[in-house]
XYZ file of C-alpha atoms in Angstrom:
173
model
C 10.265 6.770 -15.026
C 13.200 6.223 -12.680
C 13.499 2.860 -11.058
C 12.380 2.897 -7.448
C 12.524 -0.066 -5.096
C 9.161 -1.802 -4.834
C 6.926 -1.515 -1.832
C 7.687 -4.090 0.864
C 5.609 -7.053 1.960
C 1.832 -6.825 1.647
C 2.059 -3.456 -0.124
C 3.877 -4.938 -3.152
C 0.681 -6.276 -4.799
C -1.127 -3.037 -3.884
C 1.563 -0.983 -5.611
C 1.471 -3.293 -8.645
C -2.336 -3.005 -8.814
C -2.118 0.775 -8.707
C 0.176 0.657 -11.733
C -2.329 -1.203 -13.954
C -3.488 1.836 -15.951
C -2.210 0.161 -19.127
C -4.578 -2.764 -18.666
C -7.444 -1.339 -20.707
C -9.857 -4.263 -20.558
C -10.912 -7.206 -18.399
C -8.723 -9.696 -20.288
C -5.603 -7.560 -19.769
C -6.316 -7.115 -16.079
C -6.991 -10.838 -15.719
C -3.609 -11.621 -17.333
C -1.984 -9.149 -14.917
C -3.775 -10.843 -11.973
C -2.543 -14.280 -13.038
C 1.033 -13.027 -13.593
C 1.072 -11.652 -10.050
C -0.364 -14.842 -8.552
C -3.462 -13.108 -7.201
C -6.717 -15.026 -6.678
C -10.067 -14.448 -8.328
C -11.207 -13.788 -11.826
C -11.651 -10.563 -13.791
C -14.969 -10.177 -15.602
C -16.361 -7.038 -17.271
C -18.100 -6.113 -13.985
C -14.947 -6.834 -11.994
C -12.909 -4.664 -14.360
C -15.243 -1.698 -13.786
C -14.988 -2.208 -10.027
C -11.197 -2.540 -10.307
C -10.834 0.793 -12.085
C -13.016 2.524 -9.465
C -11.112 0.903 -6.580
C -7.717 1.645 -8.129
C -8.539 5.333 -8.548
C -10.048 5.554 -5.040
C -6.847 4.069 -3.576
C -4.819 6.502 -5.690
C -6.871 9.326 -4.172
C -6.031 8.060 -0.675
C -2.363 7.992 -1.656
C -2.574 11.582 -2.909
C -3.760 12.480 0.598
C -0.608 10.720 1.899
C 1.341 13.167 -0.281
C -0.259 16.347 1.140
C -3.139 16.324 -1.337
C -6.793 16.773 -0.454
C -8.639 13.850 1.142
C -11.594 12.707 -0.963
C -14.487 11.486 1.232
C -15.975 9.575 -1.719
C -12.735 7.601 -2.079
C -12.901 6.579 1.577
C -16.544 5.539 1.109
C -15.773 3.428 -1.962
C -12.816 1.679 -0.293
C -14.939 0.968 2.788
C -17.751 -0.421 0.615
C -15.300 -2.773 -1.120
C -13.858 -3.903 2.229
C -17.352 -4.875 3.387
C -18.255 -6.416 0.022
C -15.115 -8.605 0.118
C -15.920 -9.804 3.642
C -12.625 -8.693 5.176
C -12.530 -9.102 8.941
C -9.494 -8.778 11.184
C -8.058 -11.743 13.034
C -5.996 -11.102 16.127
C -3.008 -13.452 16.289
C 0.153 -13.704 18.360
C 1.919 -11.922 15.471
C -0.557 -9.036 15.414
C -3.634 -8.281 13.372
C -4.047 -10.276 10.162
C -6.556 -9.603 7.373
C -7.350 -12.897 5.637
C -8.556 -12.230 2.108
C -11.456 -13.948 0.434
C -13.462 -15.142 3.400
C -17.085 -14.650 2.408
C -16.314 -13.764 -1.231
C -19.540 -13.700 -3.218
C -18.391 -12.347 -6.595
C -15.483 -13.248 -8.905
C -13.601 -10.037 -8.123
C -13.970 -10.300 -4.347
C -10.983 -12.632 -4.028
C -8.787 -10.272 -6.047
C -9.963 -7.133 -4.269
C -9.824 -8.906 -0.924
C -6.143 -9.709 -1.470
C -5.359 -6.120 -2.467
C -7.402 -4.542 0.314
C -5.896 -6.961 2.868
C -2.528 -5.440 1.928
C -3.916 -1.921 2.387
C -5.441 -2.780 5.770
C -2.265 -4.514 6.934
C -0.264 -1.422 5.988
C -2.740 0.842 7.774
C -2.478 -1.392 10.827
C 1.325 -1.614 10.876
C 1.883 2.076 10.050
C 3.436 1.709 6.583
C 0.421 3.024 4.638
C 1.469 6.726 4.859
C 4.538 5.791 2.796
C 2.338 4.707 -0.139
C 2.012 7.839 -2.235
C 0.850 9.059 -5.599
C 3.211 11.372 -7.464
C 2.414 15.013 -6.688
C 2.625 15.990 -10.377
C -0.901 16.769 -11.604
C -0.287 14.968 -14.894
C 1.224 11.836 -13.323
C -0.076 10.451 -9.975
C 2.081 7.316 -10.437
C 2.002 5.036 -7.370
C 5.210 4.687 -5.382
C 6.430 3.635 -1.960
C 8.347 6.423 -0.187
C 11.586 4.830 1.012
C 13.065 8.150 2.193
C 14.101 8.237 5.817
C 12.019 11.330 6.610
C 9.043 10.325 4.421
C 9.470 13.405 2.244
C 9.194 11.807 -1.215
C 6.804 13.775 -3.420
C 7.465 12.611 -6.981
C 7.745 9.227 -8.616
C 10.922 10.414 -10.319
C 12.945 13.317 -8.928
C 14.747 13.811 -12.246
C 11.476 13.790 -14.231
C 8.347 14.903 -12.409
C 10.325 16.575 -9.609
C 12.521 18.579 -11.984
C 9.473 19.640 -14.011
C 7.664 20.812 -10.863
C 10.698 22.758 -9.673
C 11.099 24.377 -13.111
C 7.413 25.420 -13.178
C 7.744 26.905 -9.682
C 10.906 28.758 -10.731
C 9.171 30.197 -13.797
C 6.185 31.338 -11.710
C 8.474 33.090 -9.246
C 10.425 34.829 -12.007
C 7.529 35.732 -14.298
């Protein structure tokens, strides 16, 4: 995987969360949470919710990369937003999404922090730059830093080259 610059500001923890596929249990995800300075606690229930939320957000990012929009992903993200008690605050600096207000479950603080980053990005217009790699066997999360927002693959030399080679072979078959 080529090194890409991280997502800026409130999207950095979102991008990091979307790259937690290697955390295969609650303890691993809880270590990841602590390493990234995120609030909350990861229990077995929280881990199950985290996997569902992570994949729903990945589905939304695939839509940012010209993929199909999954209505179930939107529903799940909206359910988690409500469950975490996220409500916008209008300030002199714009809209702010304080995380954790009204948290009722151990994972709500963690998910609230992540979803606050998503909502901030949707509010400030940077969310469309959060994408999942267009390669069907990858879907790695990345922030599209290209000027014209045309990034499609997490790694142009890897996934991008493979996609171009497959397209070439189809055309010349």
